[in-house]
Coordinates of C-alpha atoms and ligand atoms in Angstrom, one line a residue:
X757 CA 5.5 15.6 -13.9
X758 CA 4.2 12.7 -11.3
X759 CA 4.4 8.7 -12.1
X760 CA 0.6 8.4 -11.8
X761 CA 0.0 11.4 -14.2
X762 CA 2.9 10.4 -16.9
X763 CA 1.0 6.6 -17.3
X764 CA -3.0 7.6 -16.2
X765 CA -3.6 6.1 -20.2
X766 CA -1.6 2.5 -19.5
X767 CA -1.7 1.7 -15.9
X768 CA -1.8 3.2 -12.0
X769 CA 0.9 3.6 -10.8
X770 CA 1.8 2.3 -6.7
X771 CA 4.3 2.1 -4.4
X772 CA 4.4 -0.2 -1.1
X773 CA 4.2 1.9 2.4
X774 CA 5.0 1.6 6.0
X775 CA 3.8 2.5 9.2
X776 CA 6.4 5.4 9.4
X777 CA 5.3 6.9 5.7
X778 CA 1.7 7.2 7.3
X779 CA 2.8 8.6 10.4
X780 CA 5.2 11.5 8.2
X781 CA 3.5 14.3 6.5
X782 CA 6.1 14.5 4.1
X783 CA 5.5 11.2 3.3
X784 CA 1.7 11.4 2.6
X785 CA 2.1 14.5 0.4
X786 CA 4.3 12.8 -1.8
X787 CA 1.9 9.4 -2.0
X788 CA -0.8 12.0 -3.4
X789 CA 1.6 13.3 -5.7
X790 CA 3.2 10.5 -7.5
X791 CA 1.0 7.4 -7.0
X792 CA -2.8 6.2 -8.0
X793 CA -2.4 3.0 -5.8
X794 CA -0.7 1.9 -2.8
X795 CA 0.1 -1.7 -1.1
X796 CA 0.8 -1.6 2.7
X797 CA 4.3 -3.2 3.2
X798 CA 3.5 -5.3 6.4
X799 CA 0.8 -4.1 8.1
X800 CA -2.4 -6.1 6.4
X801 CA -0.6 -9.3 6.4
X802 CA -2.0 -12.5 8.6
X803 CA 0.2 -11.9 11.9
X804 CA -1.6 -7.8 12.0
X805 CA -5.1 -9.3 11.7
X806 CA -4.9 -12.1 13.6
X807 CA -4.9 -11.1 17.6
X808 CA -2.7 -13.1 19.4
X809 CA -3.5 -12.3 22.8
X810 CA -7.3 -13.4 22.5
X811 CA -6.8 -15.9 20.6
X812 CA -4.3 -17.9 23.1
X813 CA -6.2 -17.2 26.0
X814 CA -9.2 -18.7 24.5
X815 CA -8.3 -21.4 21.9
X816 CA -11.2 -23.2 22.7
X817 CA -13.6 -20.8 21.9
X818 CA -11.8 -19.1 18.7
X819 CA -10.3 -22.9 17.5
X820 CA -12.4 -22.7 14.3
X821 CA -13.2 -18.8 14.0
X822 CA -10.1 -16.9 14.7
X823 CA -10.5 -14.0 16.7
X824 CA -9.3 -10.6 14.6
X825 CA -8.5 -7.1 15.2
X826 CA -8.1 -4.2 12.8
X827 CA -5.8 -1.3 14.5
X828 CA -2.8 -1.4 12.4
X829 CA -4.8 -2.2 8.9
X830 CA -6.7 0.8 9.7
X831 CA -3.9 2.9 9.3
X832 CA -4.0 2.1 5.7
X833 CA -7.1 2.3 4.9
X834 CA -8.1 5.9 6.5
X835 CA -5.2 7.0 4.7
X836 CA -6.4 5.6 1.4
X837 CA -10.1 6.1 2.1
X838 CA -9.5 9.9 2.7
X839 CA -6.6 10.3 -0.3
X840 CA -8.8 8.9 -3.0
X841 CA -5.7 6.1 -3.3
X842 CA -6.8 2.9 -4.1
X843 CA -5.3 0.4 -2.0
X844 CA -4.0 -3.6 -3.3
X845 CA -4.5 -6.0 0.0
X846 CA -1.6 -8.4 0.4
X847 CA -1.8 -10.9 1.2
X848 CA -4.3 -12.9 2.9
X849 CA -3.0 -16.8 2.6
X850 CA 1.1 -16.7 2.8
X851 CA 3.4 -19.0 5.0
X852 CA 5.2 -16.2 6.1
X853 CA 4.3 -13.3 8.6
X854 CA 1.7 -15.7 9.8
X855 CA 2.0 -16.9 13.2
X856 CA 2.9 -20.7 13.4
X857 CA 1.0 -20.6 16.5
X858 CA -2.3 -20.3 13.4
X859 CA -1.9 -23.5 12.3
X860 CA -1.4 -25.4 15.1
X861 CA -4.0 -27.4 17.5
X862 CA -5.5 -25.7 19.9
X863 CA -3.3 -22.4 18.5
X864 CA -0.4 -23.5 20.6
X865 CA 3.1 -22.0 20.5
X866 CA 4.8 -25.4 21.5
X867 CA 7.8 -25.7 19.2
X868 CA 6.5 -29.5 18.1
X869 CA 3.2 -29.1 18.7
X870 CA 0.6 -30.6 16.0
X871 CA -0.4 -29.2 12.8
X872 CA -4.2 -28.6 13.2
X873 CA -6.3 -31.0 10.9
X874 CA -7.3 -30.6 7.6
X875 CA -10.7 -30.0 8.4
X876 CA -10.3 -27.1 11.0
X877 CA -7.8 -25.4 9.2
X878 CA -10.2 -24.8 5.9
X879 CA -12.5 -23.3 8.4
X880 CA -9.9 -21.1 9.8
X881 CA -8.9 -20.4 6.3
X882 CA -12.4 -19.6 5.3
X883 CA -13.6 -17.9 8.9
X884 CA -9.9 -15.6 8.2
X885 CA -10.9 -14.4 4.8
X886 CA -14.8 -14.3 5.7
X887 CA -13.3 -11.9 8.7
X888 CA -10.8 -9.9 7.0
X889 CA -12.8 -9.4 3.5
X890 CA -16.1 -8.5 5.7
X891 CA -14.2 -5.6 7.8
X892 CA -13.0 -4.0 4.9
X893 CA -15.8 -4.1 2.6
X894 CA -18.0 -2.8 5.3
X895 CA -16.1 -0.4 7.3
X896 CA -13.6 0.9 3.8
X897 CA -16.4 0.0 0.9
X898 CA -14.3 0.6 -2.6
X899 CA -11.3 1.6 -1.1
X900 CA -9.6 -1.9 -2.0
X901 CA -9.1 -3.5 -5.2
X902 CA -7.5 -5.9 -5.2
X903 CA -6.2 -8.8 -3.1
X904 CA -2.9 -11.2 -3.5
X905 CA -5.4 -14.1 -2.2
X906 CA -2.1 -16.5 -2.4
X907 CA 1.5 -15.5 -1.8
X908 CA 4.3 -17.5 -2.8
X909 CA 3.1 -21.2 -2.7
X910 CA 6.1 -22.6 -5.0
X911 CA 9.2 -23.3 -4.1
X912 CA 12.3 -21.4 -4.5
X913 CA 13.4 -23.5 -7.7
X914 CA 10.2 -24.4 -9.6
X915 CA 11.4 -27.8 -10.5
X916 CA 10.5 -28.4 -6.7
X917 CA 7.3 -27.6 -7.0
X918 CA 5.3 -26.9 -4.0
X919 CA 6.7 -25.2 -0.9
X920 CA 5.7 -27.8 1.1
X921 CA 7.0 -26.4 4.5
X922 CA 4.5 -23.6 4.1
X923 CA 1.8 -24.4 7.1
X924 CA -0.9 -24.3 4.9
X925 CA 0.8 -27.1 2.8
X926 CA 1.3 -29.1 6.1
X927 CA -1.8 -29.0 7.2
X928 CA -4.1 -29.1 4.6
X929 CA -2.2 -30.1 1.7
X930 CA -2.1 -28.8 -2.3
X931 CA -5.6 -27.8 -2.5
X932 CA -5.0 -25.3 -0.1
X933 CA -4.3 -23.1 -2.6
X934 CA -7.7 -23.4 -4.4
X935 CA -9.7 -23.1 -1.3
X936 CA -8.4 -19.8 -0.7
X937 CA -9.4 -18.7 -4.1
X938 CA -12.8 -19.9 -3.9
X939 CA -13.4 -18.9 0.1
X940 CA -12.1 -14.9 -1.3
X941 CA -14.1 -15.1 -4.4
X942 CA -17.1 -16.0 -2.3
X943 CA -16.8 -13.2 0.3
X944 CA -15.1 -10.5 -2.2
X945 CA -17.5 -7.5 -3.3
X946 CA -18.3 -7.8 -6.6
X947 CA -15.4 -6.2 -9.4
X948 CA -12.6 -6.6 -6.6
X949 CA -10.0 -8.1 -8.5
X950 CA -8.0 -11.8 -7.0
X951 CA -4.5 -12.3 -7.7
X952 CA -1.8 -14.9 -7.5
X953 CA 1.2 -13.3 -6.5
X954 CA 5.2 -14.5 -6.0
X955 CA 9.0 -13.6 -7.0
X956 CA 11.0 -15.2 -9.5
X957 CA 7.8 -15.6 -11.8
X958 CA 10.5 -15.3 -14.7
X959 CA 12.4 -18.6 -13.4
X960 CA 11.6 -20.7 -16.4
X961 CA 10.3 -23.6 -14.5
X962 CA 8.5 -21.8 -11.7
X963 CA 6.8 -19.9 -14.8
X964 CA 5.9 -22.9 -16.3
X965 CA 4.5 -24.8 -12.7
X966 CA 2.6 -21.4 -11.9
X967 CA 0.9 -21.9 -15.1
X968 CA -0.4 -25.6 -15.4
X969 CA -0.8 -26.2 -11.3
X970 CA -1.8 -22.9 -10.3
X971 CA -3.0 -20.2 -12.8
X972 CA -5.3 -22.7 -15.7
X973 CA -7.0 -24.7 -12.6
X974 CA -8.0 -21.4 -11.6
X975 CA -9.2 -20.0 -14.6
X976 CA -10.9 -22.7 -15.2
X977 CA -12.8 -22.3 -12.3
X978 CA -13.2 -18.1 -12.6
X979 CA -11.5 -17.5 -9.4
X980 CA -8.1 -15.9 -10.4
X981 CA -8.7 -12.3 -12.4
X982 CA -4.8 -11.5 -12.0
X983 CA -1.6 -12.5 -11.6
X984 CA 0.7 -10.8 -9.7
X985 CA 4.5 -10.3 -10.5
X986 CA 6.3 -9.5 -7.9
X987 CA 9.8 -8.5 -9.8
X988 CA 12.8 -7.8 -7.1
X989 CA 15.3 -7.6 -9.5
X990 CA 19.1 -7.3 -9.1
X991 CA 20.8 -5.1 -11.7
X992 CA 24.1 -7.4 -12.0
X993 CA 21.8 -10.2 -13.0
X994 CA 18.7 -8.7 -14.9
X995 CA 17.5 -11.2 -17.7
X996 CA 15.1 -8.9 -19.1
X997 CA 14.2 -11.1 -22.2
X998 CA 13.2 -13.7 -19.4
X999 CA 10.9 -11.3 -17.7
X1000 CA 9.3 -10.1 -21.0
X1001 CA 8.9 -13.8 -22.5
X1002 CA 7.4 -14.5 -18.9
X1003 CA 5.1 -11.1 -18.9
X1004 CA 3.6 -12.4 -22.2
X1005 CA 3.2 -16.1 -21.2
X1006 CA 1.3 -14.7 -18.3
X1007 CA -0.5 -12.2 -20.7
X1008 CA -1.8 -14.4 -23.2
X1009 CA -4.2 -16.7 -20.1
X1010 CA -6.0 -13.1 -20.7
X1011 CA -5.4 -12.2 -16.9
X1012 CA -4.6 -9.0 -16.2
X1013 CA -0.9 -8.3 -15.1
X1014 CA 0.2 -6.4 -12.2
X1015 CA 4.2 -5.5 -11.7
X1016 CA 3.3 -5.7 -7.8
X1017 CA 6.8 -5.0 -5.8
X1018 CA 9.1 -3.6 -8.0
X1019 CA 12.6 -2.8 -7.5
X1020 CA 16.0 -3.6 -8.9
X1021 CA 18.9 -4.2 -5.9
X1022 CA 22.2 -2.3 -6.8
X1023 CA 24.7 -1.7 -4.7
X1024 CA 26.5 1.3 -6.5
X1025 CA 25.4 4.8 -5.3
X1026 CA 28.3 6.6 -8.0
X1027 CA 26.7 8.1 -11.0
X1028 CA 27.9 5.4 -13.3
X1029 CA 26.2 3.1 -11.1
X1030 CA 22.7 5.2 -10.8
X1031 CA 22.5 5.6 -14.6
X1032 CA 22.6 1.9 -14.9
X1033 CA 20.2 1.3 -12.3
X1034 CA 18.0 4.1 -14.9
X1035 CA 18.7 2.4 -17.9
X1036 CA 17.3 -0.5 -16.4
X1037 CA 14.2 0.7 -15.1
X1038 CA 14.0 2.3 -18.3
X1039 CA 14.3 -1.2 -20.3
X1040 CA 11.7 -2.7 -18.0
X1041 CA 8.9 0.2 -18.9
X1042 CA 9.7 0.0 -22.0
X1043 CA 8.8 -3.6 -22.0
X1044 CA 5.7 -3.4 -19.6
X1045 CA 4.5 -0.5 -22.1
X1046 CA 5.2 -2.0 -25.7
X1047 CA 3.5 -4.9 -23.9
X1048 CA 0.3 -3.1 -23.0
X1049 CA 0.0 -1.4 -26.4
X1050 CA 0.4 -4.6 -28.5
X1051 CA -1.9 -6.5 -26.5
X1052 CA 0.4 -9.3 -25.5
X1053 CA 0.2 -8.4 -21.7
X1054 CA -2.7 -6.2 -19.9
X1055 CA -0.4 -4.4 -17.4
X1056 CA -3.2 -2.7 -14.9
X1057 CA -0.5 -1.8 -12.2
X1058 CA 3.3 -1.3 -11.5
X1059 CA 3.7 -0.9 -7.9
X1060 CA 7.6 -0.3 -6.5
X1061 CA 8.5 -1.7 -3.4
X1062 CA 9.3 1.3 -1.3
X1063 CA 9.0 5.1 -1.4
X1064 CA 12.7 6.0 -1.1
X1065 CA 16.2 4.0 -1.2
X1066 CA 17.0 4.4 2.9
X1067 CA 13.1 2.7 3.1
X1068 CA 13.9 -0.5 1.2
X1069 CA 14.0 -3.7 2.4
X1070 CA 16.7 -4.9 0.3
X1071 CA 19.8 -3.3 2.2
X1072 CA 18.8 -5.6 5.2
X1073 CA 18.2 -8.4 3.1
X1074 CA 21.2 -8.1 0.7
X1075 CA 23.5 -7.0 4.0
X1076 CA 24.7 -3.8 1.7
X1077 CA 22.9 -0.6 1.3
X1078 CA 20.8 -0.9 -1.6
X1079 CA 20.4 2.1 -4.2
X1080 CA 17.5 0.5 -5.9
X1081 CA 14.3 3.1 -5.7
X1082 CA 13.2 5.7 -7.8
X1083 CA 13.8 8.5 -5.2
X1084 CA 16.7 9.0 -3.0
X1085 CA 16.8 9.5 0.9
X1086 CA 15.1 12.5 0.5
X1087 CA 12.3 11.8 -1.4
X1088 CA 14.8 13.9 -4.7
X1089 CA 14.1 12.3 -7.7
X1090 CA 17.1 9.9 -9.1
X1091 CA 17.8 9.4 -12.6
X1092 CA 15.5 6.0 -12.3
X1093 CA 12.9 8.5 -12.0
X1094 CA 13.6 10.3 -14.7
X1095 CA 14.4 7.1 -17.1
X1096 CA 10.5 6.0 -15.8
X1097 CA 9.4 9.7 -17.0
X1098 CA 11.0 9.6 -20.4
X1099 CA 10.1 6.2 -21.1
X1100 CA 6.2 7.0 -21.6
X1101 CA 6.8 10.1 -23.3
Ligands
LIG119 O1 9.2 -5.5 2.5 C1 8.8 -6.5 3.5 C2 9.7 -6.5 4.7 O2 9.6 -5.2 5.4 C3 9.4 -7.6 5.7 O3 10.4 -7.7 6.7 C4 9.3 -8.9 4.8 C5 9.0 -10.1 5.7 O4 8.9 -11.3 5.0 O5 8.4 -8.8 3.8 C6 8.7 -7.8 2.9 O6 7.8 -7.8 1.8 C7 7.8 -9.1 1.1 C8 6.4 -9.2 0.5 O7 5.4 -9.1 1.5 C9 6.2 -10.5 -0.3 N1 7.2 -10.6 -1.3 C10 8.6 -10.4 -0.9 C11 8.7 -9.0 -0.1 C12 10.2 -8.8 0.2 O8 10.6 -9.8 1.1

């Protein structure tokens, strides 16, 4: 049995991939197998679009139209193109794997140098998107669809609101956030789908600030169609009832839900600590599913952060290797796997 085939009724059914997983065989036969939708990891975020070298040498020329260049997306997208795999872009407007060098004047790398005004950097904002949206809908037509148009724009406690030391939040100020959505809805081909994507979306008041600041002004102007739940979870500290009172909170705005970098950090490879880590996936589908059949949340996507456990991102940033996929080191299925199997049936 694959993942995509076990859920084709309720929703596809991604993982995230590197640079390596496209460059392995292995790696692409299993990403037909198991998945109806993939996310690159890094390698369509800001810092691979944007080319550094031309735009430094000519800041003068490329100051309000930054220059691009599309080797490393590509990757992705021949891989998805010629798979049939529909591909989620993430993440056009984040603080992070953007080049500070982006927002400045005159894009310089001068530790204090000055933020770039308001008024050039909603150009560059809508010149990047214009750029990046144009590329793929031209050169990849269909193969994308969806975009996380914003990535984590609130702070790490939601009581703080705003990350305000995001560069888009120096420069131009709140409203970034809105200009983004319009600037992508304007140059998005018709049916591809906008998120708002970020962690924590369970932490009561971030929930409740994403809600009233971001996702209803949004709404109210038709530029969001989804929002995007990251969910990197940690198995000593799951509040599942949180998640699913936040799943349906998000639900009920009538956006569609997507589960977009999924995985649950533990830190115990025994088999006691591997059937927790199943019953817990196991819990979460549950939830996701009872959610999509009773209409309280329309869950389009679960995407898992990472093809296989010696692959995630969480053993670097937990410092302790991290047991936390759905397939071990060599691609064999765990009992996460499994639990994800037997929950649909
Ligand atoms: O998994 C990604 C990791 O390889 C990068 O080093 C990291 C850099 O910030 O980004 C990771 O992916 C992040 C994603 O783009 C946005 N949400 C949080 C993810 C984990 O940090």
């Amino acid at each position: 049995m694959s993942l995509k085939k076990a859920y084709e009724q309720f929703f596809s059914m991604g993982t995230s991939v590197s640079w390596s997983n496209m460059m392995s065989e292995e790696a692409k036969a299993e990403l037909k197998k198991h998945y109806s939708s993939i996310t690159a990891e890094n390698g369509m975020k800001p810092m691979f679009f944007l080319d550094e070298k031309e735009n430094l040498a000519n800041p003068e020329k490329y100051h309000e139209c930054p220059a691009l260049h599309f080797e490393s997306p590509r990757i992705y997208l021949d891989f998805a193109k010629e798979s049939g795999i529909p591909l989620r872009g993430h993440v056009l407007v984040w603080h992070s794997q953007t080049p500070m060098w982006f927002f400045k004047e005159k894009y310089s790398k001068e530790e204090d140098a000055p933020w770039a005004s308001r008024e050039i950097m909603l150009t560059r904002m809508e010149n990047y998107i214009k750029g990046v949206l144009e590329f793929v809908q031209t050169e990849y037509p269909g193969v994308v669809y969806a975009w996380d148009v914003v990535n984590e724009a609130v702070e790490e406690r939601g009581q703080q609101g705003w990350r305000q030391w995001s560069g888009w939040y120096q420069s131009i100020g709140e409203d970034f956030l809105i200009h983004a959505y319009r600037f992508a809805r304007k140059y998005a081909a018709p049916g591809v789908k906008l998120f708002y994507n970020d962690y924590n979306t369970f932490d009561t008041f971030k929930k409740d600030f994403i809600v009233e600041n971001i996702l209803k002004p949004l709404i109210a102007e038709g530029l969001v169609d989804g929002m995007g739940m990251q969910s990197h979870l940690v198995l000593n500290d799951l509040d599942l009832d949180g998640y699913k009172q936040a799943l349906y909170k998000y639900g009920g705005l009538g956006l569609e839900i997507q589960v977009t970098e999924l995985d649950i950090h533990n830190n115990d490879p025994s088999e006691d600590g591997l059937n927790k880590l199943a019953e817990a996936y196991s819990e979460l589908f549950h939830i996701l599913l009872d959610a999509k059949k009773n209409g309280k949340a329309n869950v389009t996507n679960v995407t898992i952060w990472g093809m296989k456990d010696d692959e995630s991102w969480l053993t670097d940033f937990r410092k302790e290797t991290s047991y936390s996929l759905l397939f071990g080191n060599n691609y064999e299925p765990k009992a996460a796997y499994q639990a994800v199997i037997d929950a649909v049936k």
